[in-house]
Structures are given as structure tokens and as C-alpha cells.
Short mmCIF file of C-alpha atoms and ligand atoms in Angstrom, two decimals:
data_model
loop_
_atom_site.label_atom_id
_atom_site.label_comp_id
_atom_site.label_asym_id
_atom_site.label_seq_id
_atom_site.Cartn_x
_atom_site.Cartn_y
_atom_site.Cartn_z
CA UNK A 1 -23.56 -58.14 25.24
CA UNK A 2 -24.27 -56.59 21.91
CA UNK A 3 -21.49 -54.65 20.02
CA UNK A 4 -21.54 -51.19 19.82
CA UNK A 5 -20.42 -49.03 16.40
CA UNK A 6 -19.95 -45.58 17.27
CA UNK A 7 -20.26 -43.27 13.95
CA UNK A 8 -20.62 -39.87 13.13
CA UNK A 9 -22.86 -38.50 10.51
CA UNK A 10 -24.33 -40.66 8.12
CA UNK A 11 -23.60 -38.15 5.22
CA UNK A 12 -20.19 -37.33 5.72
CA UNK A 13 -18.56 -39.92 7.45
CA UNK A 14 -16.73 -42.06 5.07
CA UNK A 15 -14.81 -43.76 7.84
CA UNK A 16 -17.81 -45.02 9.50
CA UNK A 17 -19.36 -46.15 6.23
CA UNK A 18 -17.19 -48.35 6.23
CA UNK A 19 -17.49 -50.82 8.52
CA UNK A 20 -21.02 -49.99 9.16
CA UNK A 21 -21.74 -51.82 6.23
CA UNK A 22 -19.49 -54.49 6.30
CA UNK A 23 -21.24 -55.63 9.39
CA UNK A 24 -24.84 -54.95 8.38
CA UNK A 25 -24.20 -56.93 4.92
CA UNK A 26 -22.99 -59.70 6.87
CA UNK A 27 -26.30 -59.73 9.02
CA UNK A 28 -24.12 -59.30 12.57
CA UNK A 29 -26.05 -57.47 14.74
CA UNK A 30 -24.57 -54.08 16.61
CA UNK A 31 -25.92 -51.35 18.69
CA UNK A 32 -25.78 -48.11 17.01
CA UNK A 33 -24.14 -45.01 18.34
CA UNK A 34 -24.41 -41.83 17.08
CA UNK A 35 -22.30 -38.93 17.86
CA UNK A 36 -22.79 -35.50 15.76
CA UNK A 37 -19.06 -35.32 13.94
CA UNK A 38 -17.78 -31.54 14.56
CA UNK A 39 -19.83 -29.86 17.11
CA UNK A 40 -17.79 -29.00 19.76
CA UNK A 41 -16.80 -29.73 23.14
CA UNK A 42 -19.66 -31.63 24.52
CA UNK A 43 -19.80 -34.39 21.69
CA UNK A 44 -15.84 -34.64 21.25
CA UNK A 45 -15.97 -35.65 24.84
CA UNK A 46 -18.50 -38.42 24.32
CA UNK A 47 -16.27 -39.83 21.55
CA UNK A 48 -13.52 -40.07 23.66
CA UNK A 49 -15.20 -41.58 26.15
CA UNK A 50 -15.62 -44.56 23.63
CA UNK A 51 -11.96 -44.00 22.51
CA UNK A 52 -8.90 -41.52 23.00
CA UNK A 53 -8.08 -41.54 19.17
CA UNK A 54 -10.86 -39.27 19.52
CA UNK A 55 -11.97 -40.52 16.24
CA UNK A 56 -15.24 -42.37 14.87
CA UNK A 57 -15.83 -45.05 13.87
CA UNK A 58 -14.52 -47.18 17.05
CA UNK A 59 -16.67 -50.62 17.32
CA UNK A 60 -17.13 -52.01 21.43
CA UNK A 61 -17.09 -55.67 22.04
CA UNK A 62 -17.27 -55.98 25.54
CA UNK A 63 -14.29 -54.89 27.23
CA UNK A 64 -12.69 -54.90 23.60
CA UNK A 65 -12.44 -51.69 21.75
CA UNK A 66 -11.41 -51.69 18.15
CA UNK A 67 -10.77 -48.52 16.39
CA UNK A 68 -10.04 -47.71 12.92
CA UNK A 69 -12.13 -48.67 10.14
CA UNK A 70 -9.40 -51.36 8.41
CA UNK A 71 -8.52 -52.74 11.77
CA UNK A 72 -12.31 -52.79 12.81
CA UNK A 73 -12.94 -54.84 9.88
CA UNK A 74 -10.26 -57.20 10.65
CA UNK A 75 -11.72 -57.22 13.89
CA UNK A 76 -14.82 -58.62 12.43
CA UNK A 77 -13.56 -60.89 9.91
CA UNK A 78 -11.73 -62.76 13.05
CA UNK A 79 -14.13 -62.62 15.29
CA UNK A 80 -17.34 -63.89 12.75
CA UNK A 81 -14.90 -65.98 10.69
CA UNK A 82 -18.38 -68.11 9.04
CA UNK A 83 -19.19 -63.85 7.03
CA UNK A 84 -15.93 -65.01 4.98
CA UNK A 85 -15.35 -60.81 4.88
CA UNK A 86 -11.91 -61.72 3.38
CA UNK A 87 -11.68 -64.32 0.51
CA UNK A 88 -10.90 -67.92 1.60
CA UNK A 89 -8.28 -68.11 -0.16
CA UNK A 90 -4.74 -66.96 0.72
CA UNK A 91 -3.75 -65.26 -2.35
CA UNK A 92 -7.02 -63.48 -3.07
CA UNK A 93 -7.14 -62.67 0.44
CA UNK A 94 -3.69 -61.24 0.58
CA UNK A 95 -5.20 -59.28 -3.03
CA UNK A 96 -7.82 -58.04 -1.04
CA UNK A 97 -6.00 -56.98 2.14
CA UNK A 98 -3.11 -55.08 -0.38
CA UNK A 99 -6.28 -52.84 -1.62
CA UNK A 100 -7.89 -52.40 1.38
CA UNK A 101 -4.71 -51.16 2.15
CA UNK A 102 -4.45 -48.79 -0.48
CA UNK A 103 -7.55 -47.49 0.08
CA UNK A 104 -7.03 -46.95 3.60
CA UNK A 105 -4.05 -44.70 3.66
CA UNK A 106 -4.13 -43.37 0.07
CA UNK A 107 -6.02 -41.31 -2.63
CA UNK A 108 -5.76 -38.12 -0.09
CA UNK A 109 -6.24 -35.58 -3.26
CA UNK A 110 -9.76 -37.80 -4.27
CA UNK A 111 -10.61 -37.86 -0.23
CA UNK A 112 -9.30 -33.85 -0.31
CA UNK A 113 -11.40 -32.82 -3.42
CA UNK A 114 -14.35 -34.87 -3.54
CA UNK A 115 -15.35 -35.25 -0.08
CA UNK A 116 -18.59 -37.49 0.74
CA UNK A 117 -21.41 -35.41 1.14
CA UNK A 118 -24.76 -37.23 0.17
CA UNK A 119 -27.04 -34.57 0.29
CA UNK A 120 -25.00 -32.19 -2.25
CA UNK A 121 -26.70 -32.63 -5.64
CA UNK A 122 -24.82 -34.26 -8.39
CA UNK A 123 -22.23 -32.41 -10.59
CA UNK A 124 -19.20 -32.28 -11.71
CA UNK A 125 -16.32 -30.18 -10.05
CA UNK A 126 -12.87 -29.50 -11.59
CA UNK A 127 -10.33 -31.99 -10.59
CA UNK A 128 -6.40 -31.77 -9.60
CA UNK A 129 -4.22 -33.89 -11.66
CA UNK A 130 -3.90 -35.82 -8.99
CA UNK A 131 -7.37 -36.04 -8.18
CA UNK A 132 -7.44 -37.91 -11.71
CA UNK A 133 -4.83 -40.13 -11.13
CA UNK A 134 -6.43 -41.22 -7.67
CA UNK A 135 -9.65 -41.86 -9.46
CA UNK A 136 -7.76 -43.81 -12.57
CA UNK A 137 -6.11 -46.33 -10.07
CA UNK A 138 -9.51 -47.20 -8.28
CA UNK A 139 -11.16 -47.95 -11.58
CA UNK A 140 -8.46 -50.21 -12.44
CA UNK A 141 -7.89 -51.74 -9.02
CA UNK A 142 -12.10 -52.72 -9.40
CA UNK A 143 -11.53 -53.84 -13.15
CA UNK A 144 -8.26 -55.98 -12.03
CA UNK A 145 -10.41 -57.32 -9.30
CA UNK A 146 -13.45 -58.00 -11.07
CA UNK A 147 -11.74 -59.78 -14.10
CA UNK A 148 -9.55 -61.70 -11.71
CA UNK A 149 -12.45 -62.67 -8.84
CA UNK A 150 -15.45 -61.46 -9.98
CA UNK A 151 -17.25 -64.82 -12.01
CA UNK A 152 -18.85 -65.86 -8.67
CA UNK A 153 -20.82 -62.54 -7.83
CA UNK A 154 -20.98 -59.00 -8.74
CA UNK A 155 -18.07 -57.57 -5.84
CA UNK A 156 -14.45 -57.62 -6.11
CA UNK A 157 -14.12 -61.16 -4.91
CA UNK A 158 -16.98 -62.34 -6.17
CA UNK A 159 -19.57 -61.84 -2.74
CA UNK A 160 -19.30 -58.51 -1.04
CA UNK A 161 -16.86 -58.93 1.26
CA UNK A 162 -13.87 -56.33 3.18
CA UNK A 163 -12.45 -54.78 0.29
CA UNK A 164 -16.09 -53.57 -0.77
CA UNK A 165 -16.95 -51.98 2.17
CA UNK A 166 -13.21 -49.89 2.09
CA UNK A 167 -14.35 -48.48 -1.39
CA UNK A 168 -18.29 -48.50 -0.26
CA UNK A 169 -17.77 -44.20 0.49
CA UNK A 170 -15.84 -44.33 -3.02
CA UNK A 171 -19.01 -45.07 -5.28
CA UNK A 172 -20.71 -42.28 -3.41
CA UNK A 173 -17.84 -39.71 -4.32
CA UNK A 174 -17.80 -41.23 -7.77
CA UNK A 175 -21.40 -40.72 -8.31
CA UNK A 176 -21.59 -37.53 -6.44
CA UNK A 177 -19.22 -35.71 -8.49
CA UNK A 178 -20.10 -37.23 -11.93
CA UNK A 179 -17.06 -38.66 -12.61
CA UNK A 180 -16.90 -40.54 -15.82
CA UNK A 181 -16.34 -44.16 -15.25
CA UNK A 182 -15.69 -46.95 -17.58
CA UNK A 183 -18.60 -49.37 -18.20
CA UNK A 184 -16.88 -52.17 -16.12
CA UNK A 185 -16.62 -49.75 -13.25
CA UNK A 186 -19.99 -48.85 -13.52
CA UNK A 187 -21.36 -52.05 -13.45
CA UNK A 188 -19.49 -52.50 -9.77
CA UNK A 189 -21.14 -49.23 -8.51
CA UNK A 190 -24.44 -50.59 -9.35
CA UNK A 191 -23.65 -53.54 -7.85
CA UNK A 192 -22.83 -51.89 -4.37
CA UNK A 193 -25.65 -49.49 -5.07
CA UNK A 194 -28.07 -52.37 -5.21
CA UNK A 195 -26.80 -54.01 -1.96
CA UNK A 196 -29.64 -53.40 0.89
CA UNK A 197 -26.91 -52.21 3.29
CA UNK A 198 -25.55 -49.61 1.16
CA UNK A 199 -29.36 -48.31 0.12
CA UNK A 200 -30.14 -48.42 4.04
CA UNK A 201 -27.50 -46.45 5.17
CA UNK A 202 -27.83 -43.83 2.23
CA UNK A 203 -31.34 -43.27 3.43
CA UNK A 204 -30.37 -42.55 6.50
CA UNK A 205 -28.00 -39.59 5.43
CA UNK A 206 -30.24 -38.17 2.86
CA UNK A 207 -33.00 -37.72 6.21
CA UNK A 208 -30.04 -36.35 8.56
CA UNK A 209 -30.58 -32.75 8.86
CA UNK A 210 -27.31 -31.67 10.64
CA UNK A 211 -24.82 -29.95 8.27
CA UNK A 212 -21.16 -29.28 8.67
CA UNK A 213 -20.03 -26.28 6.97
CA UNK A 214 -16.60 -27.15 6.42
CA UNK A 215 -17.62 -29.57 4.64
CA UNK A 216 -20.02 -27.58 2.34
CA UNK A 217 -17.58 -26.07 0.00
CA UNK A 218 -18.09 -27.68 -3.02
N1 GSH B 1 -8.13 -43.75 10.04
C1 GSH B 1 -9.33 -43.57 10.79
C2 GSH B 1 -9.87 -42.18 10.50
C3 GSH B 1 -11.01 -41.79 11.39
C4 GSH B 1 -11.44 -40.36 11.18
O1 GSH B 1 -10.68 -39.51 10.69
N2 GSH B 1 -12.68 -40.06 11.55
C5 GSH B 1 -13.24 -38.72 11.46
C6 GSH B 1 -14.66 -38.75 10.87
S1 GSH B 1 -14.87 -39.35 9.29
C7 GSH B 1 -13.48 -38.17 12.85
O2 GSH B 1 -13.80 -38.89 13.75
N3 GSH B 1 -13.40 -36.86 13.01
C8 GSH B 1 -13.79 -36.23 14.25
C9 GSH B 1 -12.75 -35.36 14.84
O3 GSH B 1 -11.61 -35.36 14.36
O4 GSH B 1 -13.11 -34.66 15.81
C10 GSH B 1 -10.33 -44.68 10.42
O5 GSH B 1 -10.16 -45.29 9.37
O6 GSH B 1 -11.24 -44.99 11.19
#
């Protein structure tokens, strides 16, 4: 049976980015689910029905159900050991996983103030101190990695991998809101701009038509 990935909208959803990429840059095939993020009722209903977090992106392998973006790509890297979506080796890996990490359950005021939103056009917003600080770490978590791992390829290891798909929704925001990046850092975002997975599913936001006003602010 084919895995599912249930995601919301293409040009908001920064969770589902996520592993939606990490899968499709790995060439493992999944089912696609869409579910309209914020709607109401009718469509909250359907995501529960795939899981009671209540939350995209959840990913369906058979009578498994993973949810969670980190633990979905975990999921993956187990399960299709031969991608090699973590580093082979234990250290790097362990480098990987601590960003991933990170990622995952910080840089709120970044996530707060620059929200992804593909279609808004680019331009620079005033920032929170904090804001600033969020976006200084990232730049020097990728220059850390990429001095450390990156003489095999142009990713953080080396070949896009885990820890690139976590920060995949981070280049957007970066490029989004014109923030001014050191050259290092902005030969990464080409990099991940560049990959086929990334350009497919930023086409596929900038045609979704649906728009979420909440989300519209800035
Ligand atoms: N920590 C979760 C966060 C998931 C999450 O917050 N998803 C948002 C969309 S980006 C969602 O499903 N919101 C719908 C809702 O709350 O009704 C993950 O990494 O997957």
C-alpha cells in the first residue's frame, strides 16, 4: 500500500514542507493528501480522521501513523534506511539530529514574525530583537555545518539529507522577508533553491488560490 502525507496548504504550511520534501528528494513515493489548513469544521474533521493531534502533516503507512514533522522524518530515515536522510556517521548524525532539534521546537519569534507565506511579495518587515537573534543562530548553525560537512555536496552534510528539509520553510522566510544573509548562507539557500523538490513544491503554492487571512498580516 502506498504511504499517504496529509498536508495543508502548500503556501503556508511550514510543517508539511517539511517532510514533504524530504521524501520527494529521496525519490520515495507517497500519496498526496490535501486538506485546506483553517476552514472550519468540515476539514478539521477530515484531519482528525487521519490523526487526533488534529494537526498536519501526519504521514500513513499502513496501519502506521506517524505524526509530527521531526518524528515523521525519523520515521522515514528508519524505514528507507538506503535515502541515508541522516549522515552515516554517528557524530555527524547526532550534529544533525541536535539541529533538527533546534529547529523543531525553537526560533518561535522568526516562526511568530516572519511567517511562510509564498505568495506575499518580497520585502523587508521590521524585526524584534529576538527575531534577529533567531535569524543570527540559523546562519551560523548552516555556516558551522557547511564548514564542518559540507566538502561532499552543497547541504549541511554534504547531500541533502533531514536537517535540510527542517530548515527547507526557513530559506523561504529568509528570502521572503529580505533578510540580509552572509554570502556563505546564501550560497546554502541557493543550493536548496536549486533542488527539484523544493522548486516543485514552491510551484505548487504560488498556483494555490486559497488564502488564510490570519495569516495575511504582514
Ligand atoms: N509540531 C507539529 C506542528 C504541526 C502544526 O502545527 N501544524 C499546523 C499547520 S502548519 C496545523 O495543522 N494547523 C491546523 C490546526 O491547528 O487546525 C509538526 O511539526 O508537525
Amino acid at each position: 500500500m502506498a504511504l499517504q502525507l496529509v498536508i495543508g496548504n502548500k503556501n503556508y504550511s511550514s510543517w508539511s514542507m517539511r517532510p514533504w520534501v524530504a521524501l520527494r528528494a529521496n525519490r520515495i513515493a507517497f500519496e498526496e493528501v490535501f486538506i485546506p489548513l483553517y476552514t472550519g469544521e468540515a476539514d478539521k474533521k477530515k484531519i482528525l480522521g487521519f490523526t487526533r493531534s488534529g494537526k498536519v502533516p501526519a504521514l500513513v503507512d499502513g496501519d502506521v501513523t506517524i505524526w509530527d514533522s521531526l518524528a515523521i522524518i525519523e520515521y522515514a530515515a528508519e524505514r528507507f534506511a538506503e535515502t541515508r536522510l541522516w549522515p552515516e556517521d554517528r557524530a555527524s548524525r547526532a550534529h544533525a539530529r541536535s539541529i533538527s532539534a533546534e529547529m523543531h521546537s525553537g526560533f518561535a519569534a522568526l516562526r511568530n514574525e516572519c511567517g511562510m507565506n509564498l505568495h506575499r511579495p518580497v520585502g523587508a518587515i521590521a524585526l524584534s530583537a529576538d527575531a534577529r537573534a533567531d535569524i543570527a543562530r540559523i546562519q551560523q548553525i548552516w555556516i558551522e555545518c557547511r564548514a564542518r560537512y559540507g566538502k561532499s555536496g552543497p547541504f549541511l552534510f554534504g547531500t541533502f539529507g533531514g536537517a535540510d528539509a527542517m530548515f527547507a520553510p526557513v530559506v523561504h522566510r529568509f528570502r521572503t522577508y529580505a533578510i540580509e544573509v552572509a554570502p556563505g548562507v546564501q550560497d546554502y539557500m541557493d543550493a536548496m533553491m536549486s533542488l527539484p523538490a523544493f522548486q516543485e513544491w514552491t510551484r505548487a503554492a504560488l498556483a494555490e488560490t486559497l488564502v488564510i487571512e490570519k495569516f495575511e498580516t504582514v
